[in-house]
Amino acid sequence: MPVTPTCRQPSAASGPVSEARRVSAGETAHSTKRPDPPRREPPIAVEIIYETHATTTDNQAGIATGWLPGRLSELGRRQAGELGERRRGDALAAVFTSDLHRAVETARIAFPGGKPAIHQDIRLRECNYGDLNGTSAILIAAQRTRRIDKPFPGGQSYRQVLAAADAFLHDLATDWDGCRILLIAHSANRWALDCLLTGASLDDLLEAPPAWRPGWRYTLPADWPAPTR
């Protein structure tokens, strides 16, 4: 059975030290001594479960959707339901998803009751292929390693996707310490997590992307630094 994480929420412990606590610590009720500031518990790592969005009509047609919305196929809608069943007992504190339609649709089918809450974040979008959004997936795959630092025409580089993921992880570590979080997004975001959280080489990931599987798990350190740029 999955272990429920200790997902901390703001509490009264972060406020002024109460009179009762000062007395129990050996001070008199009328002491004018300034109380020591409350000690904040050390932050706890965030557990991330990552799932790619379910199969789309573009996937089945060999089209690289990029920043276009996309929509799930009949197979994809079944897969989204299976994702929800697969994660039902994982004690998730929240679901974060790309704001592109195919990812949002996956999350809404997987968790139709809105529990856990679903949050959309633009930083979880697929790489923007710019002028090549909606073109052949084979064409995009042939260019991947050339687009690590050089953006697609009118779009992004994979390094920019990495930077967006880095900023997202900082906010996640700050606001959701001790929680188990589900992310639903795209292939480029998973490669970014592999690079940032496991030390995998971005060049290697783009040259030979790992095969799909039903979920990946990562540990996000609680002290994940803010991006420097």
PDB file of C-alpha atoms in Angstrom:
ATOM      1  CA  MET A   1       0.000   0.000   0.000  1.00  0.00           C
ATOM      2  CA  PRO A   2       1.423   3.446  -0.895  1.00  0.00           C
ATOM      3  CA  VAL A   3       2.771   5.499   1.977  1.00  0.00           C
ATOM      4  CA  THR A   4       1.009   8.812   2.424  1.00  0.00           C
ATOM      5  CA  PRO A   5       3.622  11.581   2.317  1.00  0.00           C
ATOM      6  CA  THR A   6       3.887  14.257   4.964  1.00  0.00           C
ATOM      7  CA  CYS A   7       2.572  17.165   2.921  1.00  0.00           C
ATOM      8  CA  ARG A   8       3.090  20.233   5.068  1.00  0.00           C
ATOM      9  CA  GLN A   9       0.697  23.141   5.123  1.00  0.00           C
ATOM     10  CA  PRO A  10       1.151  26.538   6.810  1.00  0.00           C
ATOM     11  CA  SER A  11       0.222  26.295  10.450  1.00  0.00           C
ATOM     12  CA  ALA A  12       0.012  28.327  13.617  1.00  0.00           C
ATOM     13  CA  ALA A  13       3.449  27.039  14.529  1.00  0.00           C
ATOM     14  CA  SER A  14       4.932  29.693  12.295  1.00  0.00           C
ATOM     15  CA  GLY A  15       3.261  32.492  14.265  1.00  0.00           C
ATOM     16  CA  PRO A  16       4.277  34.138  17.571  1.00  0.00           C
ATOM     17  CA  VAL A  17       5.261  31.884  20.449  1.00  0.00           C
ATOM     18  CA  SER A  18       2.231  31.467  22.710  1.00  0.00           C
ATOM     19  CA  GLU A  19       2.176  32.415  26.413  1.00  0.00           C
ATOM     20  CA  ALA A  20       1.695  28.763  27.357  1.00  0.00           C
ATOM     21  CA  ARG A  21       4.744  27.710  25.380  1.00  0.00           C
ATOM     22  CA  ARG A  22       6.889  30.373  27.056  1.00  0.00           C
ATOM     23  CA  VAL A  23       5.779  29.216  30.497  1.00  0.00           C
ATOM     24  CA  SER A  24       6.427  25.585  29.695  1.00  0.00           C
ATOM     25  CA  ALA A  25       9.907  26.583  28.533  1.00  0.00           C
ATOM     26  CA  GLY A  26      10.775  27.916  31.993  1.00  0.00           C
ATOM     27  CA  GLU A  27       9.798  31.573  31.591  1.00  0.00           C
ATOM     28  CA  THR A  28       7.261  33.278  33.821  1.00  0.00           C
ATOM     29  CA  ALA A  29       3.946  34.378  32.408  1.00  0.00           C
ATOM     30  CA  HIS A  30       4.985  38.012  32.920  1.00  0.00           C
ATOM     31  CA  SER A  31       8.439  37.739  31.411  1.00  0.00           C
ATOM     32  CA  THR A  32       9.484  40.639  29.224  1.00  0.00           C
ATOM     33  CA  LYS A  33      12.202  38.567  27.623  1.00  0.00           C
ATOM     34  CA  ARG A  34      11.866  38.572  23.858  1.00  0.00           C
ATOM     35  CA  PRO A  35      10.982  35.012  22.843  1.00  0.00           C
ATOM     36  CA  ASP A  36      13.277  33.173  20.507  1.00  0.00           C
ATOM     37  CA  PRO A  37      11.939  33.055  16.941  1.00  0.00           C
ATOM     38  CA  PRO A  38      10.088  29.836  16.216  1.00  0.00           C
ATOM     39  CA  ARG A  39      12.138  27.160  14.540  1.00  0.00           C
ATOM     40  CA  ARG A  40      10.890  26.225  11.109  1.00  0.00           C
ATOM     41  CA  GLU A  41      10.964  22.523  10.396  1.00  0.00           C
ATOM     42  CA  PRO A  42      13.458  21.644   7.677  1.00  0.00           C
ATOM     43  CA  PRO A  43      11.834  21.240   4.268  1.00  0.00           C
ATOM     44  CA  ILE A  44      11.154  17.750   2.940  1.00  0.00           C
ATOM     45  CA  ALA A  45      11.795  16.537  -0.583  1.00  0.00           C
ATOM     46  CA  VAL A  46       8.952  16.404  -3.106  1.00  0.00           C
ATOM     47  CA  GLU A  47       8.104  13.068  -4.707  1.00  0.00           C
ATOM     48  CA  ILE A  48       7.229  13.479  -8.388  1.00  0.00           C
ATOM     49  CA  ILE A  49       5.331  10.946 -10.452  1.00  0.00           C
ATOM     50  CA  TYR A  50       5.488  11.786 -14.153  1.00  0.00           C
ATOM     51  CA  GLU A  51       3.122  10.629 -16.881  1.00  0.00           C
ATOM     52  CA  THR A  52       3.035  11.708 -20.519  1.00  0.00           C
ATOM     53  CA  HIS A  53      -0.353  12.678 -21.937  1.00  0.00           C
ATOM     54  CA  ALA A  54      -2.361   9.879 -23.544  1.00  0.00           C
ATOM     55  CA  THR A  55      -2.279   9.040 -27.255  1.00  0.00           C
ATOM     56  CA  THR A  56      -3.606  11.723 -29.601  1.00  0.00           C
ATOM     57  CA  THR A  57      -4.992  11.677 -33.115  1.00  0.00           C
ATOM     58  CA  ASP A  58      -1.763  13.425 -34.169  1.00  0.00           C
ATOM     59  CA  ASN A  59       0.355  10.689 -32.567  1.00  0.00           C
ATOM     60  CA  GLN A  60      -1.507   8.097 -34.593  1.00  0.00           C
ATOM     61  CA  ALA A  61      -1.098  10.138 -37.782  1.00  0.00           C
ATOM     62  CA  GLY A  62       2.653  10.689 -37.294  1.00  0.00           C
ATOM     63  CA  ILE A  63       2.274  14.432 -36.655  1.00  0.00           C
ATOM     64  CA  ALA A  64       4.427  16.428 -34.211  1.00  0.00           C
ATOM     65  CA  THR A  65       1.855  18.637 -32.468  1.00  0.00           C
ATOM     66  CA  GLY A  66       4.263  20.916 -30.588  1.00  0.00           C
ATOM     67  CA  TRP A  67       2.399  23.947 -29.224  1.00  0.00           C
ATOM     68  CA  LEU A  68      -0.833  23.141 -31.076  1.00  0.00           C
ATOM     69  CA  PRO A  69      -3.630  21.914 -28.772  1.00  0.00           C
ATOM     70  CA  GLY A  70      -4.036  18.334 -29.968  1.00  0.00           C
ATOM     71  CA  ARG A  71      -6.839  16.032 -28.871  1.00  0.00           C
ATOM     72  CA  LEU A  72      -6.987  12.492 -27.585  1.00  0.00           C
ATOM     73  CA  SER A  73      -7.955   9.627 -29.837  1.00  0.00           C
ATOM     74  CA  GLU A  74     -10.364   6.932 -28.725  1.00  0.00           C
ATOM     75  CA  LEU A  75      -7.344   4.886 -27.620  1.00  0.00           C
ATOM     76  CA  GLY A  76      -6.013   7.918 -25.758  1.00  0.00           C
ATOM     77  CA  ARG A  77      -9.243   8.411 -23.833  1.00  0.00           C
ATOM     78  CA  ARG A  78      -9.071   4.785 -22.687  1.00  0.00           C
ATOM     79  CA  GLN A  79      -5.432   5.268 -21.685  1.00  0.00           C
ATOM     80  CA  ALA A  80      -6.330   8.382 -19.684  1.00  0.00           C
ATOM     81  CA  GLY A  81      -8.923   6.411 -17.737  1.00  0.00           C
ATOM     82  CA  GLU A  82      -6.324   3.711 -17.074  1.00  0.00           C
ATOM     83  CA  LEU A  83      -3.890   6.375 -15.851  1.00  0.00           C
ATOM     84  CA  GLY A  84      -6.449   7.493 -13.280  1.00  0.00           C
ATOM     85  CA  GLU A  85      -6.983   3.935 -12.091  1.00  0.00           C
ATOM     86  CA  ARG A  86      -3.237   3.356 -11.940  1.00  0.00           C
ATOM     87  CA  ARG A  87      -2.742   6.417  -9.712  1.00  0.00           C
ATOM     88  CA  ARG A  88      -5.868   6.086  -7.598  1.00  0.00           C
ATOM     89  CA  GLY A  89      -4.018   4.783  -4.532  1.00  0.00           C
ATOM     90  CA  ASP A  90      -0.949   7.021  -4.758  1.00  0.00           C
ATOM     91  CA  ALA A  91      -2.109   9.618  -2.181  1.00  0.00           C
ATOM     92  CA  LEU A  92      -1.476  12.501  -4.571  1.00  0.00           C
ATOM     93  CA  ALA A  93      -1.536  15.998  -3.135  1.00  0.00           C
ATOM     94  CA  ALA A  94      -2.099  17.621  -6.538  1.00  0.00           C
ATOM     95  CA  VAL A  95      -1.854  17.146 -10.285  1.00  0.00           C
ATOM     96  CA  PHE A  96       0.102  19.612 -12.428  1.00  0.00           C
ATOM     97  CA  THR A  97      -0.367  19.551 -16.174  1.00  0.00           C
ATOM     98  CA  SER A  98       0.723  21.381 -19.275  1.00  0.00           C
ATOM     99  CA  ASP A  99      -1.913  23.888 -20.372  1.00  0.00           C
ATOM    100  CA  LEU A 100      -2.034  22.346 -23.862  1.00  0.00           C
ATOM    101  CA  HIS A 101      -5.405  20.698 -24.485  1.00  0.00           C
ATOM    102  CA  ARG A 102      -4.174  17.121 -24.909  1.00  0.00           C
ATOM    103  CA  ALA A 103      -2.523  17.136 -21.479  1.00  0.00           C
ATOM    104  CA  VAL A 104      -5.458  18.854 -19.774  1.00  0.00           C
ATOM    105  CA  GLU A 105      -7.870  16.403 -21.413  1.00  0.00           C
ATOM    106  CA  THR A 106      -5.782  13.491 -20.121  1.00  0.00           C
ATOM    107  CA  ALA A 107      -5.875  14.859 -16.563  1.00  0.00           C
ATOM    108  CA  ARG A 108      -9.627  15.574 -16.612  1.00  0.00           C
ATOM    109  CA  ILE A 109     -10.475  12.088 -17.843  1.00  0.00           C
ATOM    110  CA  ALA A 110      -8.095  10.502 -15.331  1.00  0.00           C
ATOM    111  CA  PHE A 111      -9.517  12.507 -12.405  1.00  0.00           C
ATOM    112  CA  PRO A 112     -13.102  13.442 -13.377  1.00  0.00           C
ATOM    113  CA  GLY A 113     -14.094  14.565  -9.904  1.00  0.00           C
ATOM    114  CA  GLY A 114     -11.400  17.203  -9.685  1.00  0.00           C
ATOM    115  CA  LYS A 115      -9.703  15.395  -6.809  1.00  0.00           C
ATOM    116  CA  PRO A 116      -6.826  15.829  -6.479  1.00  0.00           C
ATOM    117  CA  ALA A 117      -6.934  19.378  -7.771  1.00  0.00           C
ATOM    118  CA  ILE A 118      -5.588  19.884 -11.304  1.00  0.00           C
ATOM    119  CA  HIS A 119      -3.277  22.866 -11.910  1.00  0.00           C
ATOM    120  CA  GLN A 120      -2.240  23.992 -15.401  1.00  0.00           C
ATOM    121  CA  ASP A 121       1.233  25.453 -15.942  1.00  0.00           C
ATOM    122  CA  ILE A 122       2.611  26.876 -19.188  1.00  0.00           C
ATOM    123  CA  ARG A 123       6.142  25.809 -18.177  1.00  0.00           C
ATOM    124  CA  LEU A 124       5.101  22.179 -18.740  1.00  0.00           C
ATOM    125  CA  ARG A 125       4.405  22.679 -22.444  1.00  0.00           C
ATOM    126  CA  GLU A 126       6.011  20.560 -25.167  1.00  0.00           C
ATOM    127  CA  CYS A 127       8.921  22.106 -27.045  1.00  0.00           C
ATOM    128  CA  ASN A 128       7.649  24.776 -29.419  1.00  0.00           C
ATOM    129  CA  TYR A 129       8.548  23.694 -32.946  1.00  0.00           C
ATOM    130  CA  GLY A 130       7.556  27.118 -34.254  1.00  0.00           C
ATOM    131  CA  ASP A 131       7.000  27.026 -38.000  1.00  0.00           C
ATOM    132  CA  LEU A 132       7.142  23.205 -37.792  1.00  0.00           C
ATOM    133  CA  ASN A 133       4.296  22.725 -35.304  1.00  0.00           C
ATOM    134  CA  GLY A 134       1.902  20.231 -36.864  1.00  0.00           C
ATOM    135  CA  THR A 135       4.426  18.800 -39.330  1.00  0.00           C
ATOM    136  CA  SER A 136       5.885  15.314 -39.645  1.00  0.00           C
ATOM    137  CA  ALA A 137       7.140  13.692 -36.436  1.00  0.00           C
ATOM    138  CA  ILE A 138       9.930  12.100 -38.485  1.00  0.00           C
ATOM    139  CA  LEU A 139      11.081  15.562 -39.586  1.00  0.00           C
ATOM    140  CA  ILE A 140      11.171  16.797 -35.982  1.00  0.00           C
ATOM    141  CA  ALA A 141      13.001  13.695 -34.743  1.00  0.00           C
ATOM    142  CA  ALA A 142      15.689  14.194 -37.377  1.00  0.00           C
ATOM    143  CA  GLN A 143      16.370  17.709 -36.071  1.00  0.00           C
ATOM    144  CA  ARG A 144      16.269  17.117 -32.304  1.00  0.00           C
ATOM    145  CA  THR A 145      19.998  17.000 -31.602  1.00  0.00           C
ATOM    146  CA  ARG A 146      20.540  20.139 -33.701  1.00  0.00           C
ATOM    147  CA  ARG A 147      17.965  22.012 -31.614  1.00  0.00           C
ATOM    148  CA  ILE A 148      19.545  21.668 -28.181  1.00  0.00           C
ATOM    149  CA  ASP A 149      20.716  25.292 -28.216  1.00  0.00           C
ATOM    150  CA  LYS A 150      19.530  26.491 -31.626  1.00  0.00           C
ATOM    151  CA  PRO A 151      15.742  27.031 -31.574  1.00  0.00           C
ATOM    152  CA  PHE A 152      13.366  25.613 -34.141  1.00  0.00           C
ATOM    153  CA  PRO A 153      12.501  28.389 -36.651  1.00  0.00           C
ATOM    154  CA  GLY A 154      10.041  30.648 -34.857  1.00  0.00           C
ATOM    155  CA  GLY A 155      10.087  28.333 -31.808  1.00  0.00           C
ATOM    156  CA  GLN A 156      12.223  27.091 -28.920  1.00  0.00           C
ATOM    157  CA  SER A 157      15.396  25.149 -28.268  1.00  0.00           C
ATOM    158  CA  TYR A 158      15.418  22.148 -25.939  1.00  0.00           C
ATOM    159  CA  ARG A 159      17.651  24.150 -23.606  1.00  0.00           C
ATOM    160  CA  GLN A 160      14.780  26.616 -23.208  1.00  0.00           C
ATOM    161  CA  VAL A 161      12.431  23.753 -22.282  1.00  0.00           C
ATOM    162  CA  LEU A 162      15.032  22.711 -19.688  1.00  0.00           C
ATOM    163  CA  ALA A 163      15.106  26.252 -18.241  1.00  0.00           C
ATOM    164  CA  ALA A 164      11.304  26.345 -17.969  1.00  0.00           C
ATOM    165  CA  ALA A 165      11.326  22.993 -16.145  1.00  0.00           C
ATOM    166  CA  ASP A 166      14.044  24.268 -13.797  1.00  0.00           C
ATOM    167  CA  ALA A 167      11.912  27.282 -12.817  1.00  0.00           C
ATOM    168  CA  PHE A 168       8.862  25.073 -12.335  1.00  0.00           C
ATOM    169  CA  LEU A 169      10.811  22.701 -10.054  1.00  0.00           C
ATOM    170  CA  HIS A 170      11.942  25.589  -7.848  1.00  0.00           C
ATOM    171  CA  ASP A 171       8.335  26.668  -7.265  1.00  0.00           C
ATOM    172  CA  LEU A 172       7.277  23.062  -6.683  1.00  0.00           C
ATOM    173  CA  ALA A 173      10.004  22.537  -4.061  1.00  0.00           C
ATOM    174  CA  THR A 174       9.088  25.813  -2.343  1.00  0.00           C
ATOM    175  CA  ASP A 175       5.315  25.364  -2.209  1.00  0.00           C
ATOM    176  CA  TRP A 176       4.791  21.595  -2.032  1.00  0.00           C
ATOM    177  CA  ASP A 177       7.565  20.249   0.196  1.00  0.00           C
ATOM    178  CA  GLY A 178       6.845  16.790   1.546  1.00  0.00           C
ATOM    179  CA  CYS A 179       4.134  16.107  -1.043  1.00  0.00           C
ATOM    180  CA  ARG A 180       3.631  13.507  -3.721  1.00  0.00           C
ATOM    181  CA  ILE A 181       2.764  15.295  -6.975  1.00  0.00           C
ATOM    182  CA  LEU A 182       1.657  13.949 -10.354  1.00  0.00           C
ATOM    183  CA  LEU A 183       2.855  15.757 -13.485  1.00  0.00           C
ATOM    184  CA  ILE A 184       1.146  15.171 -16.847  1.00  0.00           C
ATOM    185  CA  ALA A 185       2.975  16.694 -19.794  1.00  0.00           C
ATOM    186  CA  HIS A 186       5.028  15.827 -22.870  1.00  0.00           C
ATOM    187  CA  SER A 187       8.185  14.048 -23.991  1.00  0.00           C
ATOM    188  CA  ALA A 188      10.457  17.099 -23.866  1.00  0.00           C
ATOM    189  CA  ASN A 189       9.477  17.786 -20.251  1.00  0.00           C
ATOM    190  CA  ARG A 190      10.333  14.230 -19.231  1.00  0.00           C
ATOM    191  CA  TRP A 191      13.741  14.550 -20.868  1.00  0.00           C
ATOM    192  CA  ALA A 192      14.214  17.782 -18.924  1.00  0.00           C
ATOM    193  CA  LEU A 193      13.406  16.008 -15.640  1.00  0.00           C
ATOM    194  CA  ASP A 194      15.807  13.190 -16.490  1.00  0.00           C
ATOM    195  CA  CYS A 195      18.513  15.762 -17.167  1.00  0.00           C
ATOM    196  CA  LEU A 196      17.862  17.925 -14.106  1.00  0.00           C
ATOM    197  CA  LEU A 197      17.009  15.273 -11.499  1.00  0.00           C
ATOM    198  CA  THR A 198      19.017  12.216 -12.547  1.00  0.00           C
ATOM    199  CA  GLY A 199      22.020  13.795 -14.260  1.00  0.00           C
ATOM    200  CA  ALA A 200      21.247  12.264 -17.659  1.00  0.00           C
ATOM    201  CA  SER A 201      22.839  13.923 -20.679  1.00  0.00           C
ATOM    202  CA  LEU A 202      20.436  16.025 -22.739  1.00  0.00           C
ATOM    203  CA  ASP A 203      22.410  15.125 -25.869  1.00  0.00           C
ATOM    204  CA  ASP A 204      21.996  11.404 -25.149  1.00  0.00           C
ATOM    205  CA  LEU A 205      18.283  11.732 -24.357  1.00  0.00           C
ATOM    206  CA  LEU A 206      17.606  13.520 -27.632  1.00  0.00           C
ATOM    207  CA  GLU A 207      19.763  11.118 -29.617  1.00  0.00           C
ATOM    208  CA  ALA A 208      18.049   8.010 -28.228  1.00  0.00           C
ATOM    209  CA  PRO A 209      14.898   8.878 -26.211  1.00  0.00           C
ATOM    210  CA  PRO A 210      13.940   6.257 -23.592  1.00  0.00           C
ATOM    211  CA  ALA A 211      10.940   4.107 -24.463  1.00  0.00           C
ATOM    212  CA  TRP A 212       7.508   4.991 -23.068  1.00  0.00           C
ATOM    213  CA  ARG A 213       6.395   3.315 -19.877  1.00  0.00           C
ATOM    214  CA  PRO A 214       3.477   3.865 -17.457  1.00  0.00           C
ATOM    215  CA  GLY A 215       5.070   6.499 -15.253  1.00  0.00           C
ATOM    216  CA  TRP A 216       8.440   7.667 -13.984  1.00  0.00           C
ATOM    217  CA  ARG A 217       9.353   8.612 -10.405  1.00  0.00           C
ATOM    218  CA  TYR A 218      11.711  11.370  -9.327  1.00  0.00           C
ATOM    219  CA  THR A 219      12.808  12.900  -6.034  1.00  0.00           C
ATOM    220  CA  LEU A 220      13.004  16.704  -6.021  1.00  0.00           C
ATOM    221  CA  PRO A 221      15.354  18.024  -3.316  1.00  0.00           C
ATOM    222  CA  ALA A 222      13.651  20.500  -1.005  1.00  0.00           C
ATOM    223  CA  ASP A 223      16.417  23.069  -1.453  1.00  0.00           C
ATOM    224  CA  TRP A 224      16.137  23.212  -5.251  1.00  0.00           C
ATOM    225  CA  PRO A 225      17.705  26.589  -6.122  1.00  0.00           C
ATOM    226  CA  ALA A 226      16.005  29.406  -7.957  1.00  0.00           C
ATOM    227  CA  PRO A 227      17.087  29.731 -11.595  1.00  0.00           C
ATOM    228  CA  THR A 228      19.948  32.153 -12.052  1.00  0.00           C
ATOM    229  CA  ARG A 229      18.544  33.476 -15.330  1.00  0.00           C
TER     230      ARG A 229
END
